[in-house]
C-alpha atoms as a printed R data frame, in Angstrom:
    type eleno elety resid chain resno       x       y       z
1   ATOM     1    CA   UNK     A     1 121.574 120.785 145.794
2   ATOM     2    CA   UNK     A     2 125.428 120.461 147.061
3   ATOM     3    CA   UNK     A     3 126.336 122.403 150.336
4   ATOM     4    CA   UNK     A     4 129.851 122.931 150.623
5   ATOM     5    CA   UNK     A     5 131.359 122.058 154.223
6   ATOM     6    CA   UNK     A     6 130.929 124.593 156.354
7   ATOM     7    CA   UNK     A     7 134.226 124.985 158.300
8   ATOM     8    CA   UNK     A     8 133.356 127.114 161.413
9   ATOM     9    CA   UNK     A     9 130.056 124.287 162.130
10  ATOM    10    CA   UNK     A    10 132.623 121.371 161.660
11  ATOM    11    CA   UNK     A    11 134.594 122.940 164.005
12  ATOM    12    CA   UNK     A    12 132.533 123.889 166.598
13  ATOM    13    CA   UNK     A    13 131.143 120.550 166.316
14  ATOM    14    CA   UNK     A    14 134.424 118.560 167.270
15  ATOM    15    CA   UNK     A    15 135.677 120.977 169.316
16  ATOM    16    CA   UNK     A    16 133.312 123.142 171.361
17  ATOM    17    CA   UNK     A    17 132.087 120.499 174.043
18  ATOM    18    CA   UNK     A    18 135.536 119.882 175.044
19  ATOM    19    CA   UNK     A    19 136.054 123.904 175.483
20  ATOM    20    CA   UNK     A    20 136.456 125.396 179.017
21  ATOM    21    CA   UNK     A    21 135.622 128.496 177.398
22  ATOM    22    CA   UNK     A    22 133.158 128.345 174.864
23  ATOM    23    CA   UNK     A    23 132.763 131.728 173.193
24  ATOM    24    CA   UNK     A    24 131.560 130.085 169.670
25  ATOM    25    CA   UNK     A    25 127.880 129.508 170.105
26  ATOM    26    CA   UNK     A    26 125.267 131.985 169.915
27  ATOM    27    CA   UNK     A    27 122.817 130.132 172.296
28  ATOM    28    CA   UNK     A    28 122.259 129.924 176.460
29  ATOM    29    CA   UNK     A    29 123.422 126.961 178.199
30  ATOM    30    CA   UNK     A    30 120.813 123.969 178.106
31  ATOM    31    CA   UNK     A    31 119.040 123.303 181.512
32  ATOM    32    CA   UNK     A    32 118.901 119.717 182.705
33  ATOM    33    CA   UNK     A    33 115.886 118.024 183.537
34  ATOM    34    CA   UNK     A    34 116.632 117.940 186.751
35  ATOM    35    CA   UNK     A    35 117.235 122.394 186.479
36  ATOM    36    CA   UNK     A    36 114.295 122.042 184.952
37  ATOM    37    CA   UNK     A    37 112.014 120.693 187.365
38  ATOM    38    CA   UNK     A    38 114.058 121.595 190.245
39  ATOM    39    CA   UNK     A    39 113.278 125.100 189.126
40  ATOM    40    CA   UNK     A    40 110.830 127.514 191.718
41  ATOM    41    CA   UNK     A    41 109.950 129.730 188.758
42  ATOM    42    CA   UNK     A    42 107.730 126.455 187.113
43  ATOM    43    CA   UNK     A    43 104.922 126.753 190.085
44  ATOM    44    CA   UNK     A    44 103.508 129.835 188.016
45  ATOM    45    CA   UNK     A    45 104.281 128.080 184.733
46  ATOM    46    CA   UNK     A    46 102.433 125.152 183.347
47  ATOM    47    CA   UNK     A    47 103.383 124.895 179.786
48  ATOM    48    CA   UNK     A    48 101.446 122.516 177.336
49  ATOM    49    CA   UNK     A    49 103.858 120.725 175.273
50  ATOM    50    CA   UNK     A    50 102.988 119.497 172.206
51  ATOM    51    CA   UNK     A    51 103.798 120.913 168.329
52  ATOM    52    CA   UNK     A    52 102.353 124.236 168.398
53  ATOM    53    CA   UNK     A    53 100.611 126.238 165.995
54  ATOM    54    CA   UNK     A    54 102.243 125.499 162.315
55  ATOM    55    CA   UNK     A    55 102.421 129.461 161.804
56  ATOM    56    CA   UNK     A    56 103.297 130.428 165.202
57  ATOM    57    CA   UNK     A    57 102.007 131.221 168.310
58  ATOM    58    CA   UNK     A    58  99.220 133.798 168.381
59  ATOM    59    CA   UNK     A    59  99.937 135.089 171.303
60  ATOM    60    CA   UNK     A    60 103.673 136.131 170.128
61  ATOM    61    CA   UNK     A    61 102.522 137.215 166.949
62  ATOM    62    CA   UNK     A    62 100.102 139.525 168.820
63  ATOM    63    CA   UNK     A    63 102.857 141.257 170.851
64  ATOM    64    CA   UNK     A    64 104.839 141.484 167.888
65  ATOM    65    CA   UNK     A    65 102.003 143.425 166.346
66  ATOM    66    CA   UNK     A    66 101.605 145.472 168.937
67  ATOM    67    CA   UNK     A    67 105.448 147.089 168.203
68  ATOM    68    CA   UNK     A    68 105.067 147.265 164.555
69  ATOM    69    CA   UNK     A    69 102.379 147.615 161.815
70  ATOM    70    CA   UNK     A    70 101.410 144.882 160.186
71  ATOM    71    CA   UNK     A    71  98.964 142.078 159.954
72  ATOM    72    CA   UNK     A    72  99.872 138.527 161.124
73  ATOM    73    CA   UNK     A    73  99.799 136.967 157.632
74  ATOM    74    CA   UNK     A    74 102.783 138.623 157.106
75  ATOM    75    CA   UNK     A    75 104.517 137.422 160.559
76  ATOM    76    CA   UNK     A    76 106.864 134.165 159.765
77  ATOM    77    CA   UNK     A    77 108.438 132.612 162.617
78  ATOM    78    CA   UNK     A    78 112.176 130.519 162.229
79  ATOM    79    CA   UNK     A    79 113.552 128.291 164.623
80  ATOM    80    CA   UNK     A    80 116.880 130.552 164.826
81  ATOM    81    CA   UNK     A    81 118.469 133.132 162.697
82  ATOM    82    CA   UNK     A    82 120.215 130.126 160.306
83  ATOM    83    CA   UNK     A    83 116.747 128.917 159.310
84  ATOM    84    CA   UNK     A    84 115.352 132.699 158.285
85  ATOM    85    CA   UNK     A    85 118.097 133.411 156.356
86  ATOM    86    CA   UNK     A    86 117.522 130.278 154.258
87  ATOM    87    CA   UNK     A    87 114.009 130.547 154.012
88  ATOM    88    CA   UNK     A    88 114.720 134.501 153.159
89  ATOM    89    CA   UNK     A    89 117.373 133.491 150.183
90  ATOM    90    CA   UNK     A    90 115.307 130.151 149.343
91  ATOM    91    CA   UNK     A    91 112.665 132.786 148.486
92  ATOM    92    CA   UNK     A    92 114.207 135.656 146.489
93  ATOM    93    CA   UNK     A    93 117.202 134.126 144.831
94  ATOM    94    CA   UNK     A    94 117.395 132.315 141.635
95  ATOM    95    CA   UNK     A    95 119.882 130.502 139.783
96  ATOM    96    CA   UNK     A    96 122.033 133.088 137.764
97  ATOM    97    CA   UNK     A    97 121.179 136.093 140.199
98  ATOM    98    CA   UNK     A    98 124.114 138.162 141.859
99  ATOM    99    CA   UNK     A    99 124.951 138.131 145.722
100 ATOM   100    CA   UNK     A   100 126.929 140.011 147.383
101 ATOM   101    CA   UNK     A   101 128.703 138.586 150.656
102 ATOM   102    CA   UNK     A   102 131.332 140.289 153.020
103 ATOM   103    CA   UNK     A   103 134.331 138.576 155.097
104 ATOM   104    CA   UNK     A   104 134.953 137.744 157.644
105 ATOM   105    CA   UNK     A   105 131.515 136.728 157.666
106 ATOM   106    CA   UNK     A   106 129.007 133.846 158.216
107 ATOM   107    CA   UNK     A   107 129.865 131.247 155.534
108 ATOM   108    CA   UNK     A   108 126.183 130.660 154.634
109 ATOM   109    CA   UNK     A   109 125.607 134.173 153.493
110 ATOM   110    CA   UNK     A   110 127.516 133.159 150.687
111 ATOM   111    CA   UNK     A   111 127.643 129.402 150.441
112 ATOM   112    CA   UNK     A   112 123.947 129.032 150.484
113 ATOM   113    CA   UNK     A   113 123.548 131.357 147.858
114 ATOM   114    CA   UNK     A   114 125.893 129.289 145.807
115 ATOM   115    CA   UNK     A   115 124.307 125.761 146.490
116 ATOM   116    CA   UNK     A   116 120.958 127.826 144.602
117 ATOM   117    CA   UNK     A   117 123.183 128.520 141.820
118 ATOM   118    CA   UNK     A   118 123.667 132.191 142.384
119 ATOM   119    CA   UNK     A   119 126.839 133.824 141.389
120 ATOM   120    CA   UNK     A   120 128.326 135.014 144.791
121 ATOM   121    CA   UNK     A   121 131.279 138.307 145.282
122 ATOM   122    CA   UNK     A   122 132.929 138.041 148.667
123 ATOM   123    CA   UNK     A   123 134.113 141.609 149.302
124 ATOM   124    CA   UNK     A   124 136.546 142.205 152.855
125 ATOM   125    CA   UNK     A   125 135.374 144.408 155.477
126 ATOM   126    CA   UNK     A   126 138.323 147.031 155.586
127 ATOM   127    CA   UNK     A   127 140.378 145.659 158.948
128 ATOM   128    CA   UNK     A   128 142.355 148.891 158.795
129 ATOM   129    CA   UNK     A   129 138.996 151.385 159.037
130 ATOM   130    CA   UNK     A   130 137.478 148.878 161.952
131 ATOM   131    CA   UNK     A   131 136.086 146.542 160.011
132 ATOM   132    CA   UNK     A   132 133.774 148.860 158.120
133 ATOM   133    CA   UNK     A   133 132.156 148.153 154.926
134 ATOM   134    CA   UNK     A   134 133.963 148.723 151.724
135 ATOM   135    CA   UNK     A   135 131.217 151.098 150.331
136 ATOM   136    CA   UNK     A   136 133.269 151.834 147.183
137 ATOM   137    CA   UNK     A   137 134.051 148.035 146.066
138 ATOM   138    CA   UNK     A   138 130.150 147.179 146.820
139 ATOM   139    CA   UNK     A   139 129.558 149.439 144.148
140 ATOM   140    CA   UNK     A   140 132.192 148.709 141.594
141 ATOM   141    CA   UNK     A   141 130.511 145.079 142.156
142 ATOM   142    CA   UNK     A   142 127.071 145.636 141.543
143 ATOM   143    CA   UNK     A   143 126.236 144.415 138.507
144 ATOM   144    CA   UNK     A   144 122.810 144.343 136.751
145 ATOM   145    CA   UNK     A   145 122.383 140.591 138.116
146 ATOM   146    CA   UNK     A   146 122.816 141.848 141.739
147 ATOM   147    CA   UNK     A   147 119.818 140.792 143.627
148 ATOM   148    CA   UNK     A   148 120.589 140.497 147.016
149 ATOM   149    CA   UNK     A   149 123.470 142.410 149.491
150 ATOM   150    CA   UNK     A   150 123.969 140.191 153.018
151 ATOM   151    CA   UNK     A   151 125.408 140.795 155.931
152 ATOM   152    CA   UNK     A   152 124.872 140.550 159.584
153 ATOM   153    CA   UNK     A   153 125.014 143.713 161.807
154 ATOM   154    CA   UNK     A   154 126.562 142.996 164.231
155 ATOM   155    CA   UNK     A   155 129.081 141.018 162.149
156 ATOM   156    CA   UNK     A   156 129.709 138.210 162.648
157 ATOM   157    CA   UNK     A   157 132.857 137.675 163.708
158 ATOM   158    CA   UNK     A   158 134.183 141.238 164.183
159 ATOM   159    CA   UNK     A   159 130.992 142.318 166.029
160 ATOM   160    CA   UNK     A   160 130.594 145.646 164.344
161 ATOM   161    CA   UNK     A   161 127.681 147.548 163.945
162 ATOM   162    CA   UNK     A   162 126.282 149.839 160.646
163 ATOM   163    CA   UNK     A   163 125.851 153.318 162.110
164 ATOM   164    CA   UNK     A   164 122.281 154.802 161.221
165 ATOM   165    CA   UNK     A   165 124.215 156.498 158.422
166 ATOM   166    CA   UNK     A   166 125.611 153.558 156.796
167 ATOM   167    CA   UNK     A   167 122.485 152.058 156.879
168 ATOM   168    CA   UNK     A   168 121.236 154.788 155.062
169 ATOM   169    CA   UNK     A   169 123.842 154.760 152.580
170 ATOM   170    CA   UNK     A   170 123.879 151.463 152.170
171 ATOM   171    CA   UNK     A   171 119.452 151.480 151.865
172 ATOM   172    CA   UNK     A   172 120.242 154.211 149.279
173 ATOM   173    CA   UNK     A   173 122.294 152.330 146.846
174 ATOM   174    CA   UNK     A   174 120.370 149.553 147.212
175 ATOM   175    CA   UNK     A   175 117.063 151.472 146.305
176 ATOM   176    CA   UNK     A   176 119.380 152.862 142.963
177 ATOM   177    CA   UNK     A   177 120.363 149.821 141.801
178 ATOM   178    CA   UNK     A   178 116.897 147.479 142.563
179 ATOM   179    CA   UNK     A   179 118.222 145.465 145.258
């Protein structure tokens, strides 16, 4: 499998330690070790360090539980959002199926696909209607290959939202079409 560069990682990459503002990453500062064990809040909290449970903790799977219905078998846990969606698109996509992507957007929602030899559509969020999405070119693009629709709510970059109605609309041509 060939990756294609991803632009915004190479970026960030040569450029985002040298930032005085760094508004790129999606993460929390890192503590030192000296924060670290400096830190008051560690008298109550003796962590065991090692390589954890291969399916996740128990514990966290149990709390997750407790806000949803379902059974833990069903419960897969992803060091970040980047390795879900893989796993997610590593799982349901084959070579040949349709994807449709939406930009400005996260470059792997549509160079990943690629890389697994999906065809990919790129469709633009309409800038002039606040970055909505383009309901009527998603489905003058859905063709019988279509498998998958991605996107990230918020977007990523524009930071919009779906409203609960666009959601729906969206679920709703989705559920016509098999996707």
């Amino acid at each position: 499998m060939k990756l294609n560069d991803f632009y915004c990682e190479q970026w960030m990459t040569a450029y985002e330690k040298e930032a005085v503002y760094n508004m790129t990453d999606t993460s929390f500062s890192a503590l030192s070790f000296h924060d670290l064990f400096d830190s008051k809040s560690l008298e109550e909290f003796d962590p065991l360090l090692d390589y954890g449970e291969i399916t996740g903790d128990r514990g966290l799977k149990k709390e997750i539980e407790r806000l949803y219905t379902t059974n833990d078998r069903a419960l897969t846990f992803c060091h970040g959002a980047l390795e879900g969606n893989e796993h997610v698109m590593s799982t349901l996509l084959e070579p040949g199926d349709h994807v449709i992507a939406f930009r400005p957007g996260y470059q792997q929602f549509y160079e990943y696909p690629r890389s697994l030899g999906c065809t990919v559509d790129v469709l633009d969020y309409e800038e002039e209607n606040g970055w909505k999405l383009p309901f009527d070119a998603i489905e003058n693009t859905i063709c019988e290959k279509t498998k998958m629709i991605v996107l990230a709510s918020p977007a990523n970059p524009t930071g919009t939202t779906l409203t609960l109605k666009e959601w729906e609309r969206l679920i709703e041509l989705c559920k016509s079409h098999s996707i």
